[in-house]
Amino acid sequence: MTDIVEARNLEKKFGDFKALDGLDFSVTRGSICGLIGPNGAGKTTTLKALVGLSDVEGDLRVAGRDPRVSRHKLMEEVCFIADVGILPKWFKVNQVLDYVEAVHPRFSRERAEQILSTTDIPANKRIKELSKGMVTQLHLALVMAIDVQLLVLDEPTLGLDIIYRKEFYDRLLNDYYDGDCTIIISTHQVEEIETLLSDLLFIDNGKIVLDAAMQDLENIYSEVLIDAGHYAEAEQLGPIYHRDILGKRAYIFEGVDRNRLRELGEAATPTVADLFVAKLRGAKRE
Amino acid sequence: MNSLLPAQFVALLRREVLENRTLFIAAPAVLALVLLVFALWIISMAPSARIAEGVEYLSIMFDGLSPAEMAPMFLMPAIPFIMMLYACVIIYLLNALYQDRKDLSVFFWQSMPVSNLGTVLSKIVTVIAVVPVFYVAILFVFYLLVVIALSLLGLSYDVQVAGLGYMFLAAVVSLLLFYVSTFLAALWLLPTIGWLLLFSAFAKRTPVMWALGVFILLGFLEDLIFGTQFLGNWIESRINFRQYIVLDLPMAMDRLFSYDMLFGIVVGAILITGAVYMRRFVD
């Protein structure tokens, strides 16, 4: 398996603020990778850099190209939905299809129309007349009709209600993902995409703080709920984070043998959301 | 990929027209309508003797002239359209690489496999070659109505203004002159086009303030440091209205193949390259 994204020592400054601070990561072809981080962690800057919209320093290859020098060539292989990116409001739905059909060699109008026919989006309406949910549906339909190697989604469901959000990810997984393409998604709503992901990247303060395959998480991380009075035993094993739950304490451990942890209580794999808090809060405590 | 380029470029031009249809089509159409209504109002208000006098005057003026000789006179009513064209194009150029960054649709445009050079060139070709086509189309209808009105007026006052066909031909020739004039004027003003696009691509807000401010500052600094006014004089040498209108083909050729024109195109190309460079990143 080769990597579709290779990023080494990426740096980006906005004045004195380091948005990216020596970022290192790679994304395997065919994976669905979640880029998770708090606000201001550098998610959007990272994703913009991948599609050649941010001028970062460091080594960066996406689909075999440097995005900073050949964005337009790269965009034949990569699709991007930005967090704040909106489709031009003055376009009519069929005009935006005309446009993409004319400029994108890998766009299938037939496919886009077929996807749109399953929605309530009227072809002759202007985009400014559509609801936010419909605009996202339209954007997804456009992107799904383009045969690319990599799809980059930056908070694609931001501001949508739960029904649209669920539909968005269902469609992405069932109608789009075929195992050949790679998807990178950044989001706040970790719980909603947890089951989708094959790989996980946590980013904080412009650095990667976790880079793991979902299937490896259970071998590395464990969460154990421990009764009061046994905290000291747990603390000895060096947990990375704990939180109190109804008179008990949930400890999260990294790299500790699960058989050993079972002696303390029931051990399970933490959810991505809990792991996220643990990695970020834990790092701040140190 | 190469076979796709023309279709792609046409789509880019189409985008410009669709996005700016108010500036490119509605504005001149409204101007034509206003002028026609104004002319009708004048005719309805004026005493018939004065109208007869006017028609008589036109018939004398056009007497014995070929359509090609009549054409420059037909350019007169086009002057307000030329002024409107410049005003609209200046607004368009200042917004061309700014508006999509402001409303964030730039992320959609930049997610398509279209080069920055292609994007910027599409804006320039729109200004130089596409917008004048809409003006010509609107002026064609405008002239058609004027020629018919003149003939009807001639008939009702029993004066032969000039043959209907002759006047129609003159109007068509004048529209050709209009198109060639605007085309050459746009080439002549390529440094201005480049300057406006550069600041449209650069400014985080109010590109007009940047475009004007930096220019005034440069002129001021030149005067302060070198004690010269080259910049101001150069601009002054290029804003004579006569430079923007050609009345026949030899004049067009002279204007096109001159060192002044070439120099302006080189300066314009450098500024446009700057605009393409500025367009590279969104942050």
Coordinates of C-alpha atoms in Angstrom, one line a residue:
Chain A
M1 CA 0.0 0.0 0.0
T2 CA 1.4 3.3 -1.0
D3 CA 0.7 6.7 0.6
I4 CA -1.4 9.2 -1.2
V5 CA -0.4 12.0 1.2
E6 CA 3.1 12.4 2.5
A7 CA 3.7 15.4 4.8
R8 CA 7.0 16.1 6.5
N9 CA 7.8 18.9 8.8
L10 CA 5.0 21.2 7.6
E11 CA 5.1 24.7 9.1
K12 CA 2.9 27.7 8.7
K13 CA 2.9 30.9 10.6
F14 CA 0.3 33.7 10.8
G15 CA 2.2 36.5 12.3
D16 CA 3.6 35.1 15.6
F17 CA 1.0 32.3 15.7
K18 CA 2.3 28.9 14.5
A19 CA -0.7 27.3 12.8
L20 CA 1.4 24.3 11.8
D21 CA 4.4 23.4 13.9
G22 CA 6.4 20.6 12.3
L23 CA 3.5 18.5 11.1
D24 CA 4.4 14.9 10.1
F25 CA 1.9 12.4 8.8
S26 CA 1.0 10.2 5.9
V27 CA -2.3 8.9 4.6
T28 CA -2.5 5.4 3.0
R29 CA -4.3 5.0 -0.3
G30 CA -7.8 3.5 0.1
S31 CA -8.2 4.7 3.7
I32 CA -10.9 6.9 5.3
C33 CA -8.9 9.1 7.6
G34 CA -10.4 11.4 10.2
L35 CA -8.4 14.5 11.1
I36 CA -9.7 15.5 14.5
G37 CA -8.7 18.5 16.5
P38 CA -10.0 21.4 18.6
N39 CA -10.7 24.8 17.1
G40 CA -7.5 26.5 16.0
A41 CA -5.5 23.2 16.0
G42 CA -4.5 23.6 12.4
K43 CA -7.1 21.2 10.7
T44 CA -8.2 23.7 8.1
T45 CA -4.7 24.9 7.4
T46 CA -3.6 21.3 6.9
L47 CA -6.4 20.5 4.5
K48 CA -5.9 23.7 2.6
A49 CA -2.3 22.9 2.2
L50 CA -3.1 19.4 0.8
V51 CA -5.1 21.0 -2.0
G52 CA -2.6 23.8 -2.7
L53 CA -4.6 26.7 -1.2
S54 CA -2.2 27.4 1.7
D55 CA 1.4 28.3 1.3
V56 CA 3.1 26.0 3.8
E57 CA 6.8 25.2 4.4
G58 CA 8.1 21.6 4.4
D59 CA 7.9 18.6 2.2
L60 CA 4.4 17.8 0.9
R61 CA 3.3 15.3 -1.8
V62 CA -0.3 14.7 -2.6
A63 CA -1.1 12.1 -5.3
G64 CA 2.5 12.4 -6.4
R65 CA 2.5 16.1 -6.8
D66 CA 3.5 19.2 -4.8
P67 CA 0.2 21.0 -4.4
R68 CA 2.0 24.4 -4.1
V69 CA 3.2 24.3 -7.7
S70 CA 0.6 22.5 -9.6
R71 CA -2.8 23.0 -7.9
H72 CA -4.8 22.9 -11.0
K73 CA -3.3 19.6 -12.2
L74 CA -3.7 18.1 -8.7
M75 CA -7.4 19.1 -8.7
E76 CA -8.0 16.6 -11.5
E77 CA -7.2 13.9 -9.0
V78 CA -8.4 15.5 -5.8
C79 CA -11.8 16.9 -4.7
F80 CA -12.2 19.4 -1.9
I81 CA -15.2 20.6 0.1
A82 CA -14.2 23.5 2.4
D83 CA -15.7 24.2 5.8
V84 CA -16.9 27.6 4.9
G85 CA -16.8 27.0 1.2
I86 CA -20.1 27.7 -0.4
L87 CA -21.1 27.2 -4.0
P88 CA -21.5 30.5 -5.9
K89 CA -24.9 31.8 -4.9
W90 CA -25.8 33.3 -8.3
F91 CA -25.4 30.0 -10.1
K92 CA -28.5 27.9 -11.0
V93 CA -28.2 24.2 -10.2
N94 CA -28.0 23.2 -13.9
Q95 CA -25.5 26.0 -14.6
V96 CA -23.1 24.7 -11.9
L97 CA -23.4 21.2 -13.5
D98 CA -22.6 22.8 -16.9
Y99 CA -19.6 24.5 -15.5
V100 CA -18.1 21.5 -13.7
E101 CA -18.9 19.4 -16.8
A102 CA -16.9 21.8 -19.0
V103 CA -13.9 22.3 -16.7
H104 CA -13.5 18.8 -15.1
P105 CA -12.3 15.9 -17.3
R106 CA -13.4 13.3 -14.7
F107 CA -16.9 14.6 -14.1
S108 CA -19.9 12.5 -15.0
R109 CA -23.0 14.6 -15.5
E110 CA -25.1 11.5 -15.8
R111 CA -24.0 10.4 -12.4
A112 CA -24.6 13.9 -10.8
E113 CA -28.0 14.1 -12.3
Q114 CA -28.8 10.6 -11.1
I115 CA -27.8 11.5 -7.5
L116 CA -29.7 14.8 -7.7
S117 CA -32.8 13.0 -8.8
T118 CA -32.9 11.3 -5.4
T119 CA -33.0 14.7 -3.7
D120 CA -35.6 17.5 -3.7
I121 CA -33.2 20.0 -5.4
P122 CA -34.8 21.6 -8.4
A123 CA -32.5 22.0 -11.4
N124 CA -33.6 25.5 -12.3
K125 CA -33.3 27.1 -8.9
R126 CA -30.5 29.5 -8.0
I127 CA -28.2 28.3 -5.3
K128 CA -29.1 31.2 -3.1
E129 CA -32.7 29.9 -3.0
L130 CA -31.7 26.5 -1.6
S131 CA -31.4 25.6 2.1
K132 CA -28.0 25.1 3.6
G133 CA -28.7 21.4 3.7
M134 CA -29.6 21.3 0.0
V135 CA -26.4 23.2 -1.0
T136 CA -24.3 20.6 0.9
Q137 CA -26.3 17.8 -0.9
L138 CA -25.6 19.5 -4.2
H139 CA -21.9 19.9 -3.5
L140 CA -21.7 16.3 -2.4
A141 CA -23.5 15.2 -5.6
L142 CA -21.0 17.2 -7.7
V143 CA -18.0 15.7 -5.8
M144 CA -19.5 12.1 -5.9
A145 CA -19.8 12.4 -9.7
I146 CA -16.1 13.2 -10.1
D147 CA -13.8 10.1 -10.3
V148 CA -10.8 11.2 -8.2
Q149 CA -8.1 9.5 -6.1
L150 CA -8.6 11.7 -3.0
L151 CA -11.5 13.4 -1.4
V152 CA -10.8 16.1 1.2
L153 CA -13.7 17.2 3.3
D154 CA -13.2 20.0 5.9
E155 CA -16.1 20.0 8.3
P156 CA -18.5 19.1 5.5
T157 CA -21.6 18.9 7.7
L158 CA -21.0 22.1 9.7
G159 CA -24.3 23.8 10.5
L160 CA -26.5 21.0 9.2
D161 CA -29.2 19.2 11.2
I162 CA -28.8 15.6 12.3
I163 CA -30.9 14.2 9.4
Y164 CA -28.7 15.9 6.7
R165 CA -25.6 15.0 8.6
K166 CA -26.5 11.3 8.8
E167 CA -27.6 11.2 5.1
F168 CA -24.4 12.9 4.1
Y169 CA -22.2 10.2 5.7
D170 CA -24.5 7.4 4.6
R171 CA -24.3 8.5 1.0
L172 CA -20.5 9.0 1.2
L173 CA -20.0 5.5 2.5
N174 CA -22.6 3.5 0.6
D175 CA -22.7 5.3 -2.8
Y176 CA -19.2 6.8 -3.1
Y177 CA -16.5 4.9 -1.2
D178 CA -15.4 1.9 -3.2
G179 CA -12.1 1.1 -1.5
D180 CA -10.0 2.6 -4.4
C181 CA -10.3 6.3 -3.4
T182 CA -9.1 7.9 -0.2
I183 CA -11.1 10.2 2.0
I184 CA -9.8 12.6 4.5
I185 CA -12.5 14.2 6.8
S186 CA -12.1 16.8 9.5
T187 CA -14.9 17.3 11.9
H188 CA -15.9 18.2 15.4
Q189 CA -18.7 15.6 15.5
V190 CA -16.3 12.7 16.1
E191 CA -19.1 10.3 17.2
E192 CA -20.8 10.6 13.9
I193 CA -17.9 9.5 11.8
E194 CA -16.2 7.1 14.2
T195 CA -17.7 4.0 12.5
L196 CA -16.7 5.3 9.1
L197 CA -13.0 5.7 9.8
S198 CA -10.1 3.4 9.1
D199 CA -7.4 5.7 10.3
L200 CA -7.2 8.5 12.9
L201 CA -5.1 11.6 13.1
F202 CA -5.4 13.9 16.2
I203 CA -4.0 17.3 15.7
D204 CA -3.3 19.9 18.4
N205 CA -1.4 23.2 18.3
G206 CA -0.2 22.4 14.8
K207 CA 1.2 19.0 15.7
I208 CA 0.0 15.5 15.2
V209 CA -0.6 14.0 18.7
L210 CA -2.0 10.7 17.5
D211 CA -1.6 8.8 14.3
A212 CA -3.1 5.3 14.3
A213 CA -5.3 2.8 12.4
M214 CA -8.7 2.3 14.0
Q215 CA -8.1 -1.4 14.2
D216 CA -4.9 -0.8 16.2
L217 CA -6.6 1.3 18.8
E218 CA -7.7 -1.6 20.9
N219 CA -4.1 -2.9 21.1
I220 CA -2.8 0.5 22.2
Y221 CA -5.5 2.2 24.3
S222 CA -7.7 0.9 27.1
E223 CA -10.2 2.4 29.3
V224 CA -10.8 0.9 32.8
L225 CA -13.6 2.0 35.2
I226 CA -12.1 1.7 38.7
D227 CA -13.9 1.8 42.1
A228 CA -13.0 4.4 44.6
G229 CA -10.2 3.1 46.9
H230 CA -8.2 1.5 44.0
Y231 CA -7.1 4.7 42.3
A232 CA -3.6 4.4 43.6
E233 CA -3.1 1.1 41.8
A234 CA -4.3 2.5 38.6
E235 CA -2.1 5.6 38.9
Q236 CA 0.9 3.4 39.2
L237 CA 0.4 2.1 35.7
G238 CA 0.7 5.7 34.3
P239 CA -2.7 6.5 32.8
I240 CA -2.8 9.3 30.3
Y241 CA -6.1 10.6 31.5
H242 CA -8.9 10.1 34.0
R243 CA -12.4 11.4 34.6
D244 CA -14.8 10.8 37.4
I245 CA -18.1 9.1 36.7
L246 CA -20.7 8.6 39.5
G247 CA -18.3 7.9 42.3
K248 CA -16.0 5.9 40.1
R249 CA -13.1 6.9 37.9
A250 CA -12.4 6.0 34.3
Y251 CA -8.7 5.7 33.5
I252 CA -7.3 5.7 30.0
F253 CA -4.0 3.9 29.4
E254 CA -1.7 3.9 26.5
G255 CA 0.5 0.9 25.7
V256 CA -0.4 -1.0 28.9
D257 CA -1.1 -4.7 28.6
R258 CA -4.9 -5.2 28.7
N259 CA -4.6 -8.4 30.7
R260 CA -2.9 -6.5 33.4
L261 CA -5.5 -3.8 33.4
R262 CA -8.3 -6.4 33.7
E263 CA -7.0 -7.1 37.2
L264 CA -8.2 -3.6 38.1
G265 CA -11.5 -3.7 36.5
E266 CA -13.3 -4.2 33.2
A267 CA -11.1 -2.9 30.3
A268 CA -12.5 -1.8 27.0
T269 CA -11.3 0.3 24.0
P270 CA -12.1 4.0 24.6
T271 CA -14.4 5.8 22.1
V272 CA -12.7 8.1 19.7
A273 CA -14.3 11.1 21.5
D274 CA -12.9 10.0 24.9
L275 CA -9.5 9.2 23.4
F276 CA -9.5 12.6 21.8
V277 CA -10.1 14.3 25.2
A278 CA -7.6 12.1 26.9
K279 CA -4.8 12.8 24.4
L280 CA -5.5 16.6 24.4
R281 CA -6.2 17.1 28.0
G282 CA -3.6 14.6 29.1
A283 CA -1.0 16.5 27.1
K284 CA -1.9 19.8 28.7
R285 CA -1.6 18.3 32.2
E286 CA 1.9 17.1 31.7
Chain B
M1 CA -6.3 17.7 -21.8
N2 CA -5.4 20.0 -24.6
S3 CA -8.6 19.2 -26.5
L4 CA -10.5 20.2 -23.4
L5 CA -8.9 23.6 -23.1
P6 CA -11.1 25.6 -25.5
A7 CA -14.3 24.2 -23.9
Q8 CA -12.9 24.9 -20.4
F9 CA -12.0 28.5 -21.4
V10 CA -15.5 29.0 -22.9
A11 CA -17.0 27.8 -19.6
L12 CA -14.8 30.4 -17.7
L13 CA -16.0 33.2 -20.0
R14 CA -19.6 32.0 -19.6
R15 CA -19.2 32.1 -15.8
E16 CA -18.0 35.7 -16.1
V17 CA -21.0 36.7 -18.1
L18 CA -23.5 34.8 -15.9
E19 CA -22.0 36.3 -12.8
N20 CA -21.9 39.9 -14.1
R21 CA -25.0 40.0 -16.3
T22 CA -26.2 43.1 -14.6
L23 CA -23.0 45.0 -15.4
F24 CA -22.5 43.6 -18.9
I25 CA -26.1 43.4 -20.2
A26 CA -28.7 45.1 -17.9
A27 CA -26.7 48.3 -17.5
P28 CA -26.3 49.1 -21.3
A29 CA -29.8 47.9 -22.0
V30 CA -31.3 50.3 -19.4
L31 CA -29.1 53.1 -20.8
A32 CA -30.4 52.4 -24.3
L33 CA -34.0 52.4 -23.0
V34 CA -33.5 55.6 -21.1
L35 CA -32.0 57.3 -24.2
L36 CA -34.9 56.1 -26.4
V37 CA -37.5 57.3 -23.9
F38 CA -35.7 60.6 -23.6
A39 CA -35.6 61.0 -27.4
L40 CA -39.3 60.2 -27.7
W41 CA -40.0 62.7 -24.9
I42 CA -38.0 65.4 -26.7
I43 CA -39.8 64.7 -30.0
S44 CA -43.2 64.7 -28.4
M45 CA -42.5 68.0 -26.6
A46 CA -40.8 69.9 -29.4
P47 CA -42.9 72.0 -31.8
S48 CA -43.3 70.3 -35.2
A49 CA -41.4 73.1 -37.0
R50 CA -38.4 72.4 -34.9
I51 CA -38.6 68.7 -35.7
A52 CA -38.9 69.4 -39.4
E53 CA -35.9 71.7 -39.1
G54 CA -33.9 68.9 -37.4
V55 CA -34.9 66.3 -40.0
E56 CA -34.0 68.7 -42.7
Y57 CA -30.6 69.3 -41.1
L58 CA -29.9 65.6 -40.9
S59 CA -30.8 65.1 -44.5
I60 CA -28.4 67.8 -45.6
M61 CA -25.7 66.4 -43.4
F62 CA -26.1 62.9 -44.8
D63 CA -26.6 64.0 -48.4
G64 CA -24.2 62.3 -50.8
L65 CA -22.4 60.4 -48.0
S66 CA -21.5 56.7 -48.3
P67 CA -22.4 54.5 -45.3
A68 CA -18.7 54.3 -44.4
E69 CA -18.6 58.1 -44.3
M70 CA -21.8 58.3 -42.3
A71 CA -20.6 55.7 -39.8
P72 CA -18.4 58.1 -37.6
M73 CA -21.5 60.3 -37.1
F74 CA -23.4 57.3 -35.9
L75 CA -20.7 56.8 -33.3
M76 CA -21.8 60.0 -31.5
P77 CA -24.8 58.4 -29.7
A78 CA -22.5 55.6 -28.7
I79 CA -20.4 57.9 -26.5
P80 CA -22.6 57.4 -23.4
F81 CA -22.4 53.7 -24.0
I82 CA -18.6 53.8 -24.1
M83 CA -18.5 55.8 -20.9
M84 CA -20.8 53.3 -19.3
L85 CA -18.7 50.4 -20.6
Y86 CA -15.6 51.9 -18.9
A87 CA -17.4 52.5 -15.6
C88 CA -18.8 48.9 -15.6
V89 CA -15.5 47.4 -16.6
I90 CA -13.6 49.2 -13.8
I91 CA -16.1 47.9 -11.2
Y92 CA -15.9 44.5 -12.7
L93 CA -12.0 44.4 -12.7
L94 CA -11.8 45.6 -9.1
N95 CA -14.1 42.8 -8.0
A96 CA -12.9 40.1 -10.4
L97 CA -10.4 38.5 -8.1
Y98 CA -11.8 39.9 -4.8
Q99 CA -15.5 39.1 -4.7
D100 CA -15.1 35.3 -4.6
R101 CA -12.6 35.7 -1.8
K102 CA -15.0 37.9 0.1
D103 CA -18.0 35.5 -0.3
L104 CA -15.8 32.5 0.1
S105 CA -16.9 30.8 -3.1
V106 CA -13.2 31.0 -4.0
F107 CA -12.9 27.6 -2.3
F108 CA -15.3 26.1 -4.9
W109 CA -13.5 27.8 -7.9
Q110 CA -10.1 26.7 -6.6
S111 CA -11.3 23.2 -6.1
M112 CA -11.7 22.8 -9.9
P113 CA -8.8 21.9 -12.2
V114 CA -8.5 25.5 -13.5
S115 CA -5.2 27.2 -13.4
N116 CA -4.8 30.7 -12.0
L117 CA -3.5 31.9 -15.3
G118 CA -6.6 30.6 -17.0
T119 CA -8.8 32.3 -14.5
V120 CA -7.1 35.7 -14.8
L121 CA -6.9 35.4 -18.6
S122 CA -10.7 34.7 -18.8
K123 CA -11.3 38.0 -17.0
I124 CA -9.1 39.9 -19.4
V125 CA -10.6 38.3 -22.5
T126 CA -14.0 39.1 -21.0
V127 CA -13.1 42.8 -20.8
I128 CA -11.3 43.0 -24.2
A129 CA -13.5 40.9 -26.4
V130 CA -16.7 39.7 -24.7
V131 CA -18.3 42.6 -23.0
P132 CA -18.1 44.8 -26.1
V133 CA -20.1 42.1 -28.0
F134 CA -23.1 42.7 -25.7
Y135 CA -22.8 46.5 -26.2
V136 CA -22.7 46.0 -29.9
A137 CA -25.8 43.8 -29.8
I138 CA -27.7 46.3 -27.7
L139 CA -26.5 49.2 -29.8
F140 CA -27.6 47.3 -32.9
V141 CA -31.2 47.2 -31.6
F142 CA -30.9 50.8 -30.5
Y143 CA -29.6 52.0 -33.9
L144 CA -32.3 49.9 -35.7
L145 CA -35.0 51.7 -33.8
V146 CA -33.3 55.1 -34.3
V147 CA -32.9 54.5 -38.1
I148 CA -36.6 53.4 -38.4
A149 CA -37.7 56.5 -36.3
L150 CA -35.6 58.8 -38.5
S151 CA -37.1 57.3 -41.7
L152 CA -40.6 57.6 -40.2
L153 CA -40.0 61.2 -39.2
G154 CA -38.6 61.9 -42.7
L155 CA -41.8 60.4 -44.2
S156 CA -44.1 62.3 -42.0
Y157 CA -42.3 65.6 -42.8
D158 CA -41.8 64.6 -46.4
V159 CA -38.0 64.9 -46.2
Q160 CA -35.7 62.1 -47.6
V161 CA -33.2 61.8 -44.6
A162 CA -31.1 59.2 -46.3
G163 CA -32.0 55.8 -47.7
L164 CA -33.1 53.4 -44.9
G165 CA -30.7 50.8 -46.2
Y166 CA -27.9 53.4 -46.3
M167 CA -28.5 54.4 -42.7
F168 CA -28.7 50.8 -41.7
L169 CA -25.4 50.0 -43.3
A170 CA -23.9 53.1 -41.7
A171 CA -25.1 51.9 -38.3
V172 CA -23.5 48.4 -38.9
V173 CA -20.2 50.0 -40.0
S174 CA -20.3 52.2 -36.9
L175 CA -20.8 49.2 -34.7
L176 CA -17.7 47.6 -36.3
L177 CA -15.8 50.8 -35.5
F178 CA -17.2 50.6 -32.0
Y179 CA -16.0 47.1 -31.5
V180 CA -12.6 47.7 -33.0
S181 CA -12.3 50.9 -30.9
T182 CA -13.2 49.2 -27.6
F183 CA -10.8 46.3 -28.5
L184 CA -7.9 48.7 -29.2
A185 CA -8.7 50.9 -26.2
A186 CA -8.7 47.8 -23.9
L187 CA -5.2 46.8 -25.3
W188 CA -4.1 50.5 -24.9
L189 CA -5.4 50.4 -21.3
L190 CA -3.8 46.9 -20.5
P191 CA -1.6 48.5 -17.8
T192 CA -4.8 49.8 -16.1
I193 CA -6.5 46.4 -16.5
G194 CA -3.4 44.7 -15.0
W195 CA -3.2 47.3 -12.1
L196 CA -6.8 46.8 -11.2
L197 CA -6.6 43.0 -11.3
L198 CA -3.4 43.1 -9.2
F199 CA -5.1 44.9 -6.4
S200 CA -8.3 42.9 -6.8
A201 CA -6.2 39.8 -6.2
F202 CA -4.2 41.4 -3.4
A203 CA -6.6 43.5 -1.3
K204 CA -8.1 41.9 1.8
R205 CA -10.8 44.6 1.6
T206 CA -11.7 47.7 -0.6
P207 CA -9.5 47.0 -3.6
V208 CA -10.4 50.4 -5.0
M209 CA -8.6 52.1 -2.1
W210 CA -5.5 50.0 -2.7
A211 CA -5.5 50.6 -6.4
L212 CA -5.9 54.3 -6.1
G213 CA -3.9 54.7 -2.9
V214 CA -0.8 52.9 -4.1
F215 CA -0.8 54.7 -7.4
I216 CA -1.0 58.1 -5.7
L217 CA 1.7 57.1 -3.2
L218 CA 4.0 56.0 -6.1
G219 CA 3.5 59.3 -7.9
F220 CA 4.1 61.2 -4.7
L221 CA 7.3 59.2 -3.9
E222 CA 8.6 59.6 -7.4
D223 CA 8.2 63.4 -7.1
L224 CA 9.7 63.4 -3.6
I225 CA 12.7 61.2 -4.4
F226 CA 13.5 61.9 -8.0
G227 CA 11.7 65.2 -8.5
T228 CA 10.2 63.9 -11.7
Q229 CA 6.5 63.3 -12.7
F230 CA 7.1 60.4 -15.2
L231 CA 4.2 58.4 -13.8
G232 CA 1.7 61.2 -13.9
N233 CA 2.8 62.3 -17.3
W234 CA 2.6 58.8 -18.7
I235 CA -0.9 58.4 -17.5
E236 CA -1.9 61.9 -18.8
S237 CA -0.5 60.9 -22.2
R238 CA -2.9 57.9 -22.2
I239 CA -6.2 59.5 -21.2
N240 CA -6.9 61.6 -24.2
F241 CA -10.4 60.5 -25.3
R242 CA -9.4 60.5 -29.0
Q243 CA -7.1 57.6 -28.3
Y244 CA -10.1 55.5 -27.5
I245 CA -12.0 55.8 -30.8
V246 CA -10.9 54.8 -34.2
L247 CA -12.8 56.1 -37.2
D248 CA -11.4 53.9 -40.0
L249 CA -9.2 50.9 -40.6
P250 CA -5.8 52.7 -41.3
M251 CA -6.3 54.5 -38.1
A252 CA -6.8 51.2 -36.3
M253 CA -3.7 49.8 -37.8
D254 CA -1.6 52.8 -36.8
R255 CA -2.8 52.6 -33.3
L256 CA -2.3 48.8 -33.0
F257 CA 1.3 48.7 -34.4
S258 CA 2.9 51.5 -32.4
Y259 CA 5.7 51.4 -29.8
D260 CA 3.5 53.1 -27.3
M261 CA 0.9 50.3 -27.7
L262 CA 3.6 47.6 -27.4
F263 CA 5.1 49.3 -24.3
G264 CA 1.7 49.4 -22.6
I265 CA 1.1 45.8 -23.4
V266 CA 4.4 44.8 -21.8
V267 CA 3.7 46.8 -18.7
G268 CA 0.2 45.3 -18.6
A269 CA 1.5 41.8 -19.0
I270 CA 3.9 42.3 -16.1
L271 CA 1.1 43.6 -13.8
I272 CA -1.2 40.7 -14.9
T273 CA 1.6 38.2 -14.1
G274 CA 1.6 39.8 -10.6
A275 CA -2.2 39.3 -10.3
V276 CA -1.8 35.6 -11.3
Y277 CA 1.0 35.2 -8.7
M278 CA -1.2 36.9 -6.0
R279 CA -4.0 34.5 -6.8
R280 CA -1.9 31.4 -5.9
F281 CA -3.0 30.9 -2.3
V282 CA -6.2 31.7 -0.4
D283 CA -4.7 32.5 3.0

